[in-house]
Amino acid sequence: MQLHILTDPATTPLGLDVDPGFGECFTPGMILRDYEPGLGWQDARLVPRAPLSIDPAAVALHYGQSIFEGMKAYRDTRGELVLFRPEANAERMTLSAERMAMPPIPVAEFTELVKAFVAHQGACLSDDPSHALYLRPITFGTDGVLGVHPSKAYTFVLLGMIVSSYFKKGSKGLRLRVEDQYVRAVKGGTGAAKTAGNYAASLLAQRKAVEAGCDQVLWLDAQHREYIEELGGMNCFTVLDGTLVTPPLGDTILAGITRDTLLALARHLGIPTEERPLPLSEVLDGISSGRTTEVFATGTAAVISSVAELVWKGETFRLPDAQPIATMLKAKLTGIQKGTEPDTMHWLTHAQPTALV
Ligand code: COI
């Protein structure tokens, strides 16, 4: 694989005049790579970010054959650009591709493309410690044929944007509406894949949550409507009797890289952890009795966002304001990412491209 650089490197930090928030402050470049039937993945191009030309019959538009990832690069205390566990995103993108009958990009090639992109566009990231360079790789089926079958041709796009906090309310705790009508994922379905349809399926419930004064939906399992699963774009943790508990992975929960990282960090710090089915009733009863001391959402975009309130069938359950385990884990995680804490688990990768220059 070659990466053809067809635009100048970025030179200007972005997001300094107005808080960049999440989702709008794009870097000027993007990577494109096409998969051609019978030929496989072609060379990649780094080009100016611009609208794509796409067949209106494209499989992705009609049947949702589309997957993505979310990952971040940081500027460490020495000013160097580092990526956090990029191979984990590459591996998860491979699993998503396989689930959606798409050809994966080999992990090493994906990682090299990301490193090269960050090296080229990294000047957009200032040294403001609250900012990160968020990377959004996507792959989608482009065949303009309306039969329902896997596309034969695909496009991979890698976008970058400067982000600060995912939630506009900053560090104020989230209010979650526990969804009692719709479900996000079923056993045997696509819930563990990072595919567009999972997010499309969540939008109506998300709108209802916002109308009810909440920030996010907390999804329950589809079979029993009893067990906590995830927030849709984030995994969910609670602290019950001092133990950090999160639902186990399976085919209805996205295997969050932040989730995995926090479990490893907690074990390293001697915090008891459990991955087990987590009944909503146990969490709510625990809030009333004082056993449930923390609930928080985790993800690349959300980092660790504490939950202040759970709303279940109109009743509000309020959590304690202080969430010491979430606070400690967040300090450790962001410290490793920014280089103020030692990277003992070797999670950081420098952004310099190697094989591609
Ligand atoms: C992420 O955390 O990066 C995600 O992809 C979740 C979301 C913003 C869709």
Coordinates of C-alpha atoms and ligand atoms in Angstrom, one line a residue:
M1 CA 0.0 0.0 0.0
Q2 CA 1.2 3.5 -0.8
L3 CA -0.3 6.7 0.5
H4 CA -0.2 9.5 -2.1
I5 CA -0.1 12.9 -0.4
L6 CA -2.0 15.2 -2.7
T7 CA -2.4 18.2 -0.4
D8 CA -0.2 20.3 1.9
P9 CA 0.3 19.4 5.5
A10 CA -1.9 21.3 8.0
T11 CA -0.1 24.3 9.6
T12 CA -2.7 26.0 11.8
P13 CA -4.1 25.0 15.2
L14 CA -7.9 24.9 15.1
G15 CA -10.6 25.3 17.7
L16 CA -8.9 28.2 19.6
D17 CA -11.5 30.9 19.0
V18 CA -14.7 29.0 19.8
D19 CA -14.8 25.8 22.0
P20 CA -14.7 23.0 19.4
G21 CA -17.1 20.7 21.3
F22 CA -17.6 17.6 19.2
G23 CA -18.3 17.0 15.6
E24 CA -17.8 20.2 13.7
C25 CA -14.2 21.4 13.7
F26 CA -12.8 19.3 10.9
T27 CA -9.1 19.3 9.8
P28 CA -8.6 20.3 6.1
G29 CA -7.4 16.9 4.9
M30 CA -8.9 13.4 4.6
I31 CA -7.7 10.0 3.4
L32 CA -9.6 8.1 0.7
R33 CA -9.0 4.6 -0.3
D34 CA -11.0 2.5 -2.7
Y35 CA -11.7 -1.2 -2.8
E36 CA -12.2 -2.4 -6.3
P37 CA -13.9 -5.7 -7.2
G38 CA -11.3 -8.4 -8.1
L39 CA -8.4 -6.0 -7.2
G40 CA -8.9 -5.4 -3.5
W41 CA -7.8 -2.3 -1.5
Q42 CA -6.0 0.2 -3.7
D43 CA -3.4 2.8 -2.8
A44 CA -4.7 5.5 -0.5
R45 CA -4.7 9.3 -1.1
L46 CA -4.5 12.2 1.3
V47 CA -6.6 14.9 -0.3
P48 CA -8.4 18.1 0.8
R49 CA -11.6 17.4 2.7
A50 CA -14.5 17.8 0.3
P51 CA -17.9 16.3 -0.5
L52 CA -17.8 12.9 -2.1
S53 CA -19.5 11.9 -5.3
I54 CA -21.5 8.8 -4.7
D55 CA -24.0 6.8 -6.8
P56 CA -27.5 7.5 -5.5
A57 CA -28.1 3.7 -5.7
A58 CA -25.1 3.0 -3.4
V59 CA -25.6 0.0 -1.1
A60 CA -24.6 2.0 1.9
L61 CA -27.4 4.5 1.3
H62 CA -30.1 2.0 0.8
Y63 CA -29.1 -1.0 3.0
G64 CA -26.8 0.6 5.5
Q65 CA -23.6 -1.4 4.7
S66 CA -21.4 1.0 6.5
I67 CA -19.0 0.8 9.5
F68 CA -16.9 3.3 11.4
E69 CA -14.5 3.8 14.3
G70 CA -13.8 6.5 16.8
M71 CA -10.2 7.1 18.0
K72 CA -8.1 10.0 19.3
A73 CA -4.6 11.4 19.0
Y74 CA -3.3 13.7 21.8
R75 CA -0.5 16.1 22.2
D76 CA 1.7 15.0 25.2
T77 CA 3.5 17.2 27.6
R78 CA 6.5 17.3 25.3
G79 CA 4.3 18.5 22.4
E80 CA 4.5 15.2 20.6
L81 CA 1.5 13.6 18.9
V82 CA 0.5 10.2 20.3
L83 CA -2.3 7.7 19.4
F84 CA -4.0 5.7 22.1
R85 CA -4.3 1.9 21.2
P86 CA -4.8 2.4 17.5
E87 CA -4.4 -1.3 16.8
A88 CA -7.5 -2.0 19.0
N89 CA -9.6 0.2 16.8
A90 CA -8.1 -1.5 13.7
E91 CA -9.0 -4.9 15.1
R92 CA -12.5 -3.8 16.0
M93 CA -13.0 -2.3 12.6
T94 CA -12.0 -5.7 11.2
L95 CA -14.7 -7.4 13.3
S96 CA -17.3 -4.9 12.3
A97 CA -16.4 -5.4 8.6
E98 CA -16.7 -9.2 8.9
R99 CA -20.1 -8.9 10.6
M100 CA -21.3 -6.6 7.8
A101 CA -19.9 -8.8 5.0
M102 CA -17.3 -6.2 4.0
P103 CA -13.6 -6.6 3.2
P104 CA -11.5 -5.4 6.2
I105 CA -8.4 -3.3 5.8
P106 CA -5.5 -5.2 7.2
V107 CA -4.7 -4.0 10.8
A108 CA -1.1 -2.9 10.0
E109 CA -2.3 -0.9 7.0
F110 CA -5.1 0.7 8.9
T111 CA -2.6 1.7 11.7
E112 CA -0.1 3.1 9.2
L113 CA -2.8 5.2 7.5
V114 CA -3.9 6.6 10.8
K115 CA -0.3 7.4 11.9
A116 CA 0.4 9.1 8.6
F117 CA -2.8 11.1 8.8
V118 CA -2.1 12.3 12.3
A119 CA 1.5 13.3 11.3
H120 CA 0.2 15.3 8.3
Q121 CA -2.8 16.9 10.0
G122 CA -1.5 17.1 13.5
A123 CA -0.6 20.8 13.4
C124 CA -4.4 21.4 13.7
L125 CA -4.1 20.2 17.3
S126 CA -3.0 23.0 19.7
D127 CA -1.4 22.4 23.0
D128 CA -4.7 23.2 24.8
P129 CA -4.8 20.1 27.2
S130 CA -8.6 19.9 26.8
H131 CA -8.4 19.3 23.1
A132 CA -7.8 16.1 21.1
L133 CA -7.6 15.2 17.5
Y134 CA -10.5 12.8 17.0
L135 CA -10.3 10.4 14.1
R136 CA -13.2 9.0 12.3
P137 CA -12.5 6.2 9.8
I138 CA -15.5 4.8 7.9
T139 CA -15.9 2.2 5.2
F140 CA -19.1 1.9 3.1
G141 CA -20.4 -0.1 0.1
T142 CA -20.5 2.0 -3.0
D143 CA -22.1 -0.4 -5.7
G144 CA -24.9 1.3 -7.4
V145 CA -27.0 -1.8 -7.8
L146 CA -30.3 -2.2 -5.9
G147 CA -30.3 -5.9 -5.3
V148 CA -29.8 -6.7 -1.6
H149 CA -26.4 -8.2 -1.5
P150 CA -22.9 -7.2 -0.2
S151 CA -21.4 -4.4 -2.3
K152 CA -18.5 -5.4 -4.5
A153 CA -16.8 -2.0 -4.2
Y154 CA -16.1 0.1 -1.1
T155 CA -14.7 3.4 -0.1
F156 CA -12.7 4.0 3.1
V157 CA -12.5 7.6 4.4
L158 CA -10.5 8.9 7.3
L159 CA -11.6 12.3 8.7
G160 CA -10.1 14.3 11.5
M161 CA -11.6 16.9 13.8
I162 CA -10.5 18.9 16.8
V163 CA -12.7 18.1 19.8
S164 CA -13.0 19.1 23.4
S165 CA -15.9 17.7 25.4
Y166 CA -18.6 15.4 23.8
F167 CA -21.3 16.7 26.2
K168 CA -22.0 20.5 26.0
K169 CA -22.8 20.5 29.7
G170 CA -19.0 19.8 30.5
S171 CA -18.5 18.0 33.8
K172 CA -22.0 18.4 35.1
G173 CA -23.4 14.8 35.6
L174 CA -25.5 13.3 32.9
R175 CA -29.2 12.5 33.2
L176 CA -30.0 9.2 31.5
R177 CA -33.4 8.0 30.4
V178 CA -33.7 4.2 30.8
E179 CA -35.5 3.2 27.6
D180 CA -38.6 1.0 28.3
Q181 CA -40.1 0.8 24.8
Y182 CA -37.4 0.4 22.1
V183 CA -34.3 -1.8 22.1
R184 CA -30.9 -1.2 20.6
A185 CA -29.6 -4.7 19.9
V186 CA -30.7 -8.4 20.0
K187 CA -28.8 -11.6 20.4
G188 CA -27.5 -12.6 17.0
G189 CA -27.9 -9.0 15.7
T190 CA -25.4 -6.3 14.9
G191 CA -25.1 -4.7 18.3
A192 CA -21.4 -5.5 18.8
A193 CA -20.5 -4.1 15.4
K194 CA -19.8 -0.4 14.9
T195 CA -22.2 -0.1 12.1
A196 CA -24.4 2.9 11.0
G197 CA -27.7 1.1 11.5
N198 CA -27.2 0.7 15.3
Y199 CA -26.9 4.5 15.6
A200 CA -29.9 5.1 13.2
A201 CA -32.0 2.8 15.3
S202 CA -31.2 4.8 18.5
L203 CA -32.2 8.2 17.2
L204 CA -35.9 8.1 18.0
A205 CA -35.3 7.0 21.6
Q206 CA -32.6 9.6 21.9
R207 CA -35.0 12.3 20.8
K208 CA -37.5 11.2 23.3
A209 CA -34.8 11.2 26.0
V210 CA -33.9 14.8 25.1
E211 CA -37.6 15.8 25.2
A212 CA -37.8 14.3 28.7
G213 CA -34.9 16.6 29.7
C214 CA -32.3 13.8 29.6
D215 CA -28.9 13.7 27.8
Q216 CA -28.8 10.1 26.7
V217 CA -30.6 6.8 26.5
L218 CA -29.6 3.9 28.7
W219 CA -30.5 0.7 26.9
L220 CA -31.8 -2.5 28.5
D221 CA -31.5 -6.0 27.0
A222 CA -34.1 -6.9 24.4
Q223 CA -35.1 -10.3 25.8
H224 CA -35.9 -9.6 29.5
R225 CA -35.9 -5.8 29.5
E226 CA -34.2 -6.1 32.8
Y227 CA -30.4 -5.9 32.3
I228 CA -28.4 -2.8 31.6
E229 CA -26.5 -2.9 28.3
E230 CA -24.9 0.3 27.2
L231 CA -25.7 3.9 26.2
G232 CA -25.5 3.4 22.5
G233 CA -22.4 5.5 21.9
M234 CA -20.8 4.6 25.3
N235 CA -20.4 1.7 27.7
C236 CA -21.8 1.8 31.2
F237 CA -20.1 1.2 34.5
T238 CA -21.4 1.3 38.1
V239 CA -19.8 1.1 41.5
L240 CA -21.8 -1.3 43.8
D241 CA -20.5 -1.9 47.3
G242 CA -17.1 -0.6 46.2
T243 CA -16.9 -3.0 43.2
L244 CA -16.6 -1.7 39.7
V245 CA -19.3 -3.5 37.7
T246 CA -20.0 -3.4 33.9
P247 CA -22.1 -5.7 31.7
P248 CA -20.2 -8.5 30.0
L249 CA -19.4 -8.3 26.3
G250 CA -21.5 -10.3 23.9
D251 CA -23.2 -9.7 20.6
T252 CA -25.4 -6.9 21.9
I253 CA -22.7 -4.7 23.4
L254 CA -19.9 -2.8 21.6
A255 CA -16.5 -3.8 23.0
G256 CA -15.4 -0.4 24.0
I257 CA -11.6 0.2 24.0
T258 CA -12.1 2.7 26.9
R259 CA -14.1 0.0 28.7
D260 CA -11.3 -2.5 28.3
T261 CA -8.7 0.1 29.3
L262 CA -10.6 1.1 32.5
L263 CA -11.0 -2.6 33.6
A264 CA -7.3 -3.1 33.1
L265 CA -6.5 0.1 35.0
A266 CA -8.9 -0.7 37.9
R267 CA -7.4 -4.2 38.3
H268 CA -3.9 -2.6 38.3
L269 CA -5.0 -0.2 41.0
G270 CA -6.5 -3.0 43.1
I271 CA -10.1 -1.9 42.6
P272 CA -12.4 -5.0 42.6
T273 CA -14.1 -5.5 39.2
E274 CA -16.9 -7.6 37.9
E275 CA -18.1 -8.1 34.3
R276 CA -21.6 -9.6 34.9
P277 CA -25.2 -9.2 33.9
L278 CA -26.3 -6.0 35.7
P279 CA -30.0 -5.8 36.6
L280 CA -31.4 -2.3 36.4
S281 CA -33.4 -3.1 39.7
E282 CA -30.1 -3.8 41.5
V283 CA -28.7 -0.4 40.4
L284 CA -31.8 1.5 41.3
D285 CA -32.4 -0.3 44.6
G286 CA -28.7 0.4 45.3
I287 CA -29.2 4.1 44.7
S288 CA -32.0 4.1 47.2
S289 CA -30.1 2.1 49.8
G290 CA -26.7 3.8 49.2
R291 CA -25.0 0.6 47.8
T292 CA -24.8 2.2 44.3
T293 CA -22.3 5.0 44.7
E294 CA -21.4 5.8 41.1
V295 CA -22.6 5.3 37.5
F296 CA -20.6 6.5 34.6
A297 CA -20.4 6.4 30.8
T298 CA -17.2 5.6 29.0
G299 CA -16.0 5.9 25.4
T300 CA -13.5 7.5 23.2
A301 CA -15.7 10.6 22.6
A302 CA -17.2 10.7 26.1
V303 CA -13.9 9.6 27.9
I304 CA -15.5 9.1 31.4
S305 CA -18.7 11.0 32.0
S306 CA -20.4 10.7 35.4
V307 CA -24.1 10.2 35.6
A308 CA -26.1 12.3 38.1
E309 CA -29.5 10.9 37.5
L310 CA -31.3 7.9 36.1
V311 CA -34.9 8.3 34.9
W312 CA -36.9 5.1 34.9
K313 CA -40.6 5.2 33.9
G314 CA -40.8 8.9 35.0
E315 CA -39.1 8.4 38.4
T316 CA -35.8 10.0 39.0
F317 CA -33.0 8.3 40.9
R318 CA -30.2 10.7 42.0
L319 CA -26.6 9.5 42.4
P320 CA -24.1 11.1 44.9
D321 CA -22.3 14.1 43.5
A322 CA -18.9 12.8 44.3
Q323 CA -17.8 9.9 42.2
P324 CA -14.3 9.1 43.4
I325 CA -13.6 6.0 41.4
A326 CA -14.7 7.6 38.1
T327 CA -12.6 10.7 39.0
M328 CA -9.5 8.6 39.8
L329 CA -9.8 6.5 36.7
K330 CA -10.3 9.5 34.5
A331 CA -7.2 11.2 36.0
K332 CA -5.2 8.0 35.3
L333 CA -6.5 7.5 31.8
T334 CA -6.1 11.1 30.6
G335 CA -2.7 11.3 32.4
I336 CA -1.4 8.3 30.4
Q337 CA -2.9 9.8 27.2
K338 CA -1.2 13.2 27.8
G339 CA 2.1 11.7 29.1
T340 CA 1.8 12.9 32.7
E341 CA 1.4 9.3 34.0
P342 CA 3.7 6.4 32.9
D343 CA 2.4 4.3 30.0
T344 CA 3.2 1.0 31.7
M345 CA 0.9 -1.0 29.5
H346 CA 2.4 0.4 26.3
W347 CA -0.9 1.9 25.0
L348 CA 0.7 4.9 23.3
T349 CA 2.0 5.0 19.7
H350 CA 3.8 7.9 18.2
A351 CA 2.2 9.4 15.1
Q352 CA 5.1 9.4 12.8
P353 CA 4.4 7.3 9.7
T354 CA 6.9 4.5 9.2
A355 CA 6.3 2.3 6.2
L356 CA 4.6 5.0 4.2
V357 CA 7.3 7.7 4.0
Ligands
COI1 C1 -16.8 7.3 20.1 O1 -16.8 7.3 21.3 O2 -15.8 7.6 19.5 C2 -17.9 6.9 19.3 O3 -17.8 6.5 18.2 C3 -19.3 7.1 19.9 C4 -20.1 8.1 19.2 C5 -19.8 9.5 19.3 C6 -20.9 7.6 18.1

